[in-house]
Coordinates of C-alpha atoms and ligand atoms in Angstrom, one line a residue:
X1 CA 60.5 57.9 72.1
X2 CA 62.1 57.0 75.9
X3 CA 64.2 59.6 77.9
X4 CA 65.3 59.7 81.4
X5 CA 66.0 63.4 83.0
X6 CA 68.7 63.7 85.5
X7 CA 68.4 66.6 87.9
X8 CA 71.1 67.6 90.4
X9 CA 70.6 70.1 93.3
X10 CA 73.4 72.5 94.4
X11 CA 73.0 75.4 96.9
X12 CA 73.1 78.0 94.0
X13 CA 71.8 76.4 91.2
X14 CA 69.7 73.7 89.7
X15 CA 70.6 72.0 86.6
X16 CA 68.8 69.5 84.6
X17 CA 71.6 67.2 82.9
X18 CA 70.6 66.7 79.3
X19 CA 69.1 63.0 78.5
X20 CA 69.2 61.0 75.9
X21 CA 66.3 60.1 73.6
X22 CA 66.0 57.3 71.1
X23 CA 63.5 58.2 68.3
X24 CA 63.0 55.4 65.6
X25 CA 67.0 55.4 64.3
X26 CA 67.9 58.6 66.0
X27 CA 70.1 58.8 69.0
X28 CA 69.5 62.2 69.8
X29 CA 71.8 63.2 73.0
X30 CA 70.5 66.7 74.9
X31 CA 67.1 66.0 74.0
X32 CA 65.2 68.2 75.4
X33 CA 62.8 67.5 78.4
X34 CA 59.7 69.4 77.1
X35 CA 57.5 69.3 74.5
X36 CA 58.2 71.6 71.6
X37 CA 54.7 70.5 70.0
X38 CA 52.6 71.8 73.0
X39 CA 54.9 73.8 75.1
X40 CA 53.5 75.8 78.4
X41 CA 55.8 77.8 80.6
X42 CA 55.1 77.6 84.5
X43 CA 53.2 79.8 85.9
X44 CA 55.2 83.5 87.3
X45 CA 53.7 86.8 88.7
X46 CA 55.0 89.6 87.5
X47 CA 56.2 91.3 90.8
X48 CA 58.0 88.0 91.6
X49 CA 60.6 88.7 88.4
X50 CA 60.7 92.3 90.0
X51 CA 61.5 91.4 93.0
X52 CA 63.9 88.4 92.2
X53 CA 65.8 90.8 89.9
X54 CA 65.8 94.1 92.5
X55 CA 66.8 91.7 95.6
X56 CA 69.4 90.4 94.2
X57 CA 70.9 93.3 92.8
X58 CA 70.8 95.6 95.6
X59 CA 72.0 92.5 97.7
X60 CA 75.3 92.5 95.6
X61 CA 75.4 96.5 95.9
X62 CA 75.4 96.0 99.8
X63 CA 77.9 93.4 99.7
X64 CA 80.2 95.0 97.6
X65 CA 79.7 98.5 99.0
X66 CA 83.2 97.5 100.6
X67 CA 84.9 94.9 98.9
X68 CA 88.4 93.3 98.6
X69 CA 89.7 93.9 94.9
X70 CA 87.8 96.7 92.5
X71 CA 88.6 95.9 89.1
X72 CA 87.6 98.5 86.3
X73 CA 87.0 97.1 83.1
X74 CA 86.0 93.9 81.8
X75 CA 88.2 93.7 78.8
X76 CA 90.9 90.9 78.0
X77 CA 93.1 92.2 80.7
X78 CA 90.5 92.9 83.5
X79 CA 88.7 89.7 83.1
X80 CA 92.3 87.7 83.0
X81 CA 92.9 89.6 86.4
X82 CA 89.9 88.6 88.2
X83 CA 90.2 84.8 87.1
X84 CA 93.5 84.9 88.7
X85 CA 92.5 86.7 91.9
X86 CA 89.2 84.7 92.4
X87 CA 91.1 81.5 92.7
X88 CA 91.2 82.6 96.5
X89 CA 87.6 82.3 97.8
X90 CA 88.3 84.6 100.6
X91 CA 89.1 87.5 98.1
X92 CA 85.8 89.4 97.1
X93 CA 86.5 90.9 93.6
X94 CA 84.2 93.2 92.2
X95 CA 84.5 94.2 88.4
X96 CA 82.6 97.2 87.1
X97 CA 82.3 97.7 83.0
X98 CA 81.0 100.8 81.9
X99 CA 79.5 98.8 78.6
X100 CA 76.0 96.5 78.9
X101 CA 78.5 94.1 77.0
X102 CA 81.3 93.0 79.2
X103 CA 84.8 91.7 77.0
X104 CA 86.3 95.2 75.8
X105 CA 88.2 94.7 72.6
X106 CA 88.5 90.9 72.8
X107 CA 85.5 89.7 70.9
X108 CA 87.4 90.2 67.8
X109 CA 91.1 89.8 66.2
X110 CA 92.8 93.0 64.4
X111 CA 90.7 94.5 61.8
X112 CA 87.3 92.6 62.6
X113 CA 88.5 89.5 62.0
X114 CA 88.0 86.5 64.0
X115 CA 91.0 84.7 65.1
X116 CA 93.1 85.4 68.2
X117 CA 96.7 85.3 68.1
X118 CA 98.4 84.5 71.5
X119 CA 102.0 84.5 71.8
X120 CA 103.5 81.6 73.7
X121 CA 103.8 81.3 76.8
X122 CA 100.5 82.9 77.2
X123 CA 99.1 79.7 76.0
X124 CA 99.1 78.4 79.3
X125 CA 96.3 80.5 80.3
X126 CA 94.2 79.6 77.7
X127 CA 94.7 76.1 78.3
X128 CA 94.1 77.0 82.1
X129 CA 91.1 78.5 81.3
X130 CA 90.2 75.9 78.9
X131 CA 90.0 77.8 76.0
X132 CA 90.7 75.5 72.8
X133 CA 93.9 76.5 70.1
X134 CA 96.0 75.2 67.3
X135 CA 99.2 75.0 68.6
X136 CA 100.4 76.5 65.2
X137 CA 104.4 76.5 66.0
X138 CA 106.8 77.1 68.8
X139 CA 106.1 80.7 68.9
X140 CA 102.5 81.4 68.9
X141 CA 99.1 79.7 68.9
X142 CA 95.6 80.6 67.5
X143 CA 92.3 80.7 69.1
X144 CA 89.7 80.2 65.8
X145 CA 87.6 82.8 67.2
X146 CA 88.7 85.7 69.8
X147 CA 84.7 85.1 70.9
X148 CA 85.9 82.0 72.0
X149 CA 88.6 82.8 74.5
X150 CA 86.1 86.0 75.9
X151 CA 83.1 83.7 76.3
X152 CA 84.9 80.8 77.9
X153 CA 86.7 82.8 80.8
X154 CA 83.5 85.2 81.3
X155 CA 81.2 81.8 81.4
X156 CA 83.4 80.4 84.3
X157 CA 84.5 83.6 85.8
X158 CA 81.0 84.5 86.6
X159 CA 80.1 81.4 88.3
X160 CA 82.4 81.9 91.0
X161 CA 81.1 82.9 94.3
X162 CA 83.4 85.4 95.1
X163 CA 83.1 87.5 91.8
X164 CA 80.2 89.7 90.8
X165 CA 80.3 91.8 86.9
X166 CA 78.2 94.8 87.6
X167 CA 78.0 96.1 83.9
X168 CA 76.6 99.5 82.4
X169 CA 78.3 101.2 85.3
X170 CA 81.1 103.2 85.0
X171 CA 83.9 104.4 87.1
X172 CA 83.9 108.7 87.1
X173 CA 86.3 108.6 89.8
X174 CA 88.7 107.3 92.6
X175 CA 88.3 107.6 96.3
X176 CA 91.8 108.4 97.5
X177 CA 92.7 109.2 101.3
X178 CA 95.9 109.9 102.4
X179 CA 97.8 109.4 99.0
X180 CA 96.3 105.4 99.1
X181 CA 93.7 104.8 96.2
X182 CA 90.8 103.7 98.5
X183 CA 87.8 102.7 95.8
X184 CA 86.0 103.9 93.2
X185 CA 83.4 106.4 92.3
X186 CA 80.4 105.2 90.2
X187 CA 77.4 106.0 88.3
X188 CA 75.1 104.4 85.6
X189 CA 77.0 105.2 82.4
X190 CA 73.8 106.3 80.9
X191 CA 74.2 108.8 83.5
X192 CA 77.6 109.6 82.9
X193 CA 77.2 110.0 79.3
X194 CA 74.4 112.7 80.5
X195 CA 76.4 115.0 82.9
X196 CA 76.2 117.6 79.9
X197 CA 72.7 117.8 79.2
X198 CA 71.2 116.9 82.8
X199 CA 72.6 118.5 86.4
X200 CA 72.9 117.0 90.0
X201 CA 72.6 113.5 89.2
X202 CA 75.4 112.7 92.3
X203 CA 77.7 109.3 91.8
X204 CA 77.6 106.0 94.2
X205 CA 80.7 104.9 95.8
X206 CA 82.6 101.5 96.3
X207 CA 85.4 101.2 98.8
X208 CA 87.9 98.9 97.9
X209 CA 91.2 97.8 99.7
X210 CA 93.0 98.0 96.1
X211 CA 91.8 99.2 92.7
X212 CA 92.7 97.7 89.7
X213 CA 92.3 100.1 86.7
X214 CA 92.4 98.1 83.2
X215 CA 90.6 100.4 81.1
X216 CA 92.2 99.7 77.8
X217 CA 94.2 102.1 75.4
X218 CA 92.9 105.7 74.8
X219 CA 89.6 106.0 73.7
X220 CA 85.9 107.8 74.5
X221 CA 86.3 106.0 78.2
X222 CA 90.0 104.2 77.7
X223 CA 92.7 104.9 79.7
X224 CA 90.3 106.7 82.2
X225 CA 92.1 105.3 85.5
X226 CA 95.4 107.0 84.8
X227 CA 94.1 110.3 83.5
X228 CA 92.7 110.7 86.6
X229 CA 95.3 109.9 88.5
X230 CA 97.4 112.8 86.1
X231 CA 94.8 115.2 87.1
X232 CA 95.3 114.8 90.6
X233 CA 98.5 114.8 90.3
X234 CA 99.4 111.4 91.2
X235 CA 101.3 110.7 88.2
X236 CA 103.2 113.1 86.2
X237 CA 102.3 112.1 82.7
X238 CA 100.4 110.1 80.1
X239 CA 102.6 110.1 77.3
X240 CA 100.2 107.6 75.5
X241 CA 101.4 104.1 73.5
X242 CA 103.9 104.7 71.1
X243 CA 104.5 103.2 67.3
X244 CA 103.5 99.5 66.9
X245 CA 106.3 97.1 67.9
X246 CA 104.7 93.6 68.9
X247 CA 107.9 92.0 70.1
X248 CA 108.3 95.2 72.6
X249 CA 104.7 95.9 73.2
X250 CA 103.6 92.6 74.9
X251 CA 106.8 91.7 76.9
X252 CA 106.9 95.8 78.0
X253 CA 103.2 95.4 79.0
X254 CA 103.7 92.6 81.7
X255 CA 106.7 94.0 82.8
X256 CA 105.4 97.8 83.4
X257 CA 102.2 96.2 85.2
X258 CA 102.6 97.3 88.6
X259 CA 101.0 98.6 91.6
X260 CA 101.5 102.9 90.3
X261 CA 100.1 104.3 93.6
X262 CA 99.7 102.7 96.8
X263 CA 96.4 101.1 96.6
X264 CA 95.9 101.2 92.4
X265 CA 97.1 98.7 89.9
X266 CA 97.2 99.2 86.0
X267 CA 96.9 96.1 83.8
X268 CA 96.8 96.0 79.7
X269 CA 96.9 98.2 77.2
X270 CA 96.2 101.3 80.0
X271 CA 99.8 100.5 80.9
X272 CA 100.7 101.0 77.5
X273 CA 99.3 104.5 77.6
X274 CA 100.7 104.9 81.2
X275 CA 104.5 104.5 80.3
X276 CA 104.7 104.9 76.4
X277 CA 104.9 101.2 75.5
X278 CA 104.5 100.5 72.0
X279 CA 101.2 99.4 70.9
X280 CA 101.0 95.7 69.6
X281 CA 97.8 95.2 67.4
X282 CA 95.8 92.1 67.5
X283 CA 98.1 90.0 69.4
X284 CA 96.2 89.0 73.3
X285 CA 98.9 87.2 75.5
X286 CA 100.4 90.3 77.1
X287 CA 96.7 91.3 78.4
X288 CA 96.1 87.7 80.0
X289 CA 99.3 87.5 81.7
X290 CA 99.3 91.2 82.3
X291 CA 96.1 90.8 83.9
X292 CA 97.2 87.9 86.0
X293 CA 100.5 90.0 87.3
X294 CA 97.8 92.4 88.2
X295 CA 96.0 89.9 90.5
X296 CA 99.4 89.1 92.1
X297 CA 100.3 92.8 92.7
X298 CA 96.9 93.5 94.1
X299 CA 97.3 90.1 96.8
X300 CA 100.8 91.7 97.5
X301 CA 99.0 94.9 98.5
X302 CA 96.6 93.2 99.9
X303 CA 99.4 91.1 102.3
X304 CA 98.7 88.3 100.6
X305 CA 100.7 85.3 99.4
X306 CA 101.5 86.2 95.9
X307 CA 104.1 85.0 92.9
X308 CA 105.5 88.3 92.9
X309 CA 107.4 87.2 96.6
X310 CA 108.7 83.6 95.4
Ligands
LIG401 C1 89.9 96.2 66.3 C2 90.7 95.9 67.4 C3 91.8 97.2 67.5 C4 92.6 97.2 68.3 N1 93.9 98.0 68.4 C5 94.8 97.9 68.8 C6 95.7 99.2 69.1 O1 95.3 99.9 68.3 N2 97.4 98.5 69.9 C7 97.0 97.7 70.8 O2 97.7 97.7 71.4 N3 96.0 96.9 70.5 C8 94.9 96.8 69.7 N4 94.0 96.0 69.8 C9 94.2 94.5 70.4 C10 93.2 95.0 71.7 O3 92.0 95.8 71.9 C11 93.6 95.0 73.0 O4 94.9 93.9 73.1 C12 93.0 94.5 74.1 O5 91.5 94.7 73.8 C13 93.2 95.6 75.1 O6 92.8 95.0 76.6 P1 92.6 95.8 77.6 O7 91.8 94.7 78.8 O8 93.8 96.3 78.4 O9 91.4 97.0 77.2 P2 89.7 96.8 76.8 O10 89.4 95.3 75.9 O11 89.6 97.8 75.7 O12 89.0 96.7 78.1 C14 88.8 98.0 78.3 C15 87.3 97.5 79.2 O13 87.3 99.0 80.3 C16 86.1 99.2 80.0 N5 86.2 100.6 80.4 C17 86.7 101.6 80.1 N6 86.7 102.6 81.1 C18 85.9 102.4 82.1 C19 85.5 103.0 82.8 N7 85.8 104.5 83.6 N8 84.7 102.5 84.2 C20 83.9 100.9 83.6 N9 84.5 100.5 82.7 C21 85.4 101.3 81.5 C22 86.0 99.4 78.5 O14 84.5 99.6 78.6 C23 86.3 98.3 78.2 O15 85.5 96.8 78.2 C24 93.1 96.0 68.5 C25 91.7 94.9 69.0 C26 91.3 94.9 68.2 C27 89.9 94.1 67.7

């Protein structure tokens, strides 16, 4: 057996590229660079594990205590918004997600089926992200599993140096100063879920120049951004999404995506809750392009060049 390891080092990560091994007639590409019959990991001190995690997390919290854009909710709209914003390396993007598992509703298609239907022209976004799809006809494409979209965008997004995802962290409230949304009030989701059984569990804060709310349609945590805006009198009403009409819904979501109050952009299904747009069921193109538009709304609010001003 012969194998050639290739090691490359960058400032952020060290990767060991797969090597090719010839075993008899078998040509193994991606042959592992260790002996599976006699495996021994390099040593580590338990305290070092703790220090690495703690130092990095706390450093991230300090770095992101004041940020350019906070995105609440890492569903398809929030991830698409983060993708678009993070193309500008000067914009620091902070994504907070109440669930341990980011991705929102985009891990499955409708009725828990696998395929994700995406209406054109949103297939251009899939191509940009590098998600393979079946080009079915002139109107829509199909990604063979919704998880392929979510895992692909997430893996590339999280590798970008100007993006940090804090999961298991909930936005409990907004910071509002002089009528402008200026950040979010945060807490560990496990704490948020136990406010009625424990007392005096104060939250933390993240100041942001712009907040993008992409908390999805109504549910246990859904639509929490617009519901809070209503409660504090910054929007009059939140009528909720109306009955299903896929055609009207997708166009409506994208066209209604906007900076709803100074400093706060709404995207994804939360837009339908705010404006009474029809529900659409499991078609996801509007989530991607609404997220993309929300990023440009945020850039406009930041005073940066954007596609809405051209
Ligand atoms: C089974 C199923 C049913 C569907 N039903 C419908 C439907 O009825 N109508 C419809 O139009 N589309 C439906 N869809 C399509 C799909 O859910 C939506 O199009 C899409 O998931 C919405 O994307 P989003 O990014 O707006 O919200 P989501 O994918 O729901 O993502 C929102 C994210 O925000 C997070 N979040 C919420 N509140 C907070 C908070 N306070 N702090 C931090 N994070 C928070 C959530 O945990 C979640 O990850 C369905 C899809 C599936 C798979």
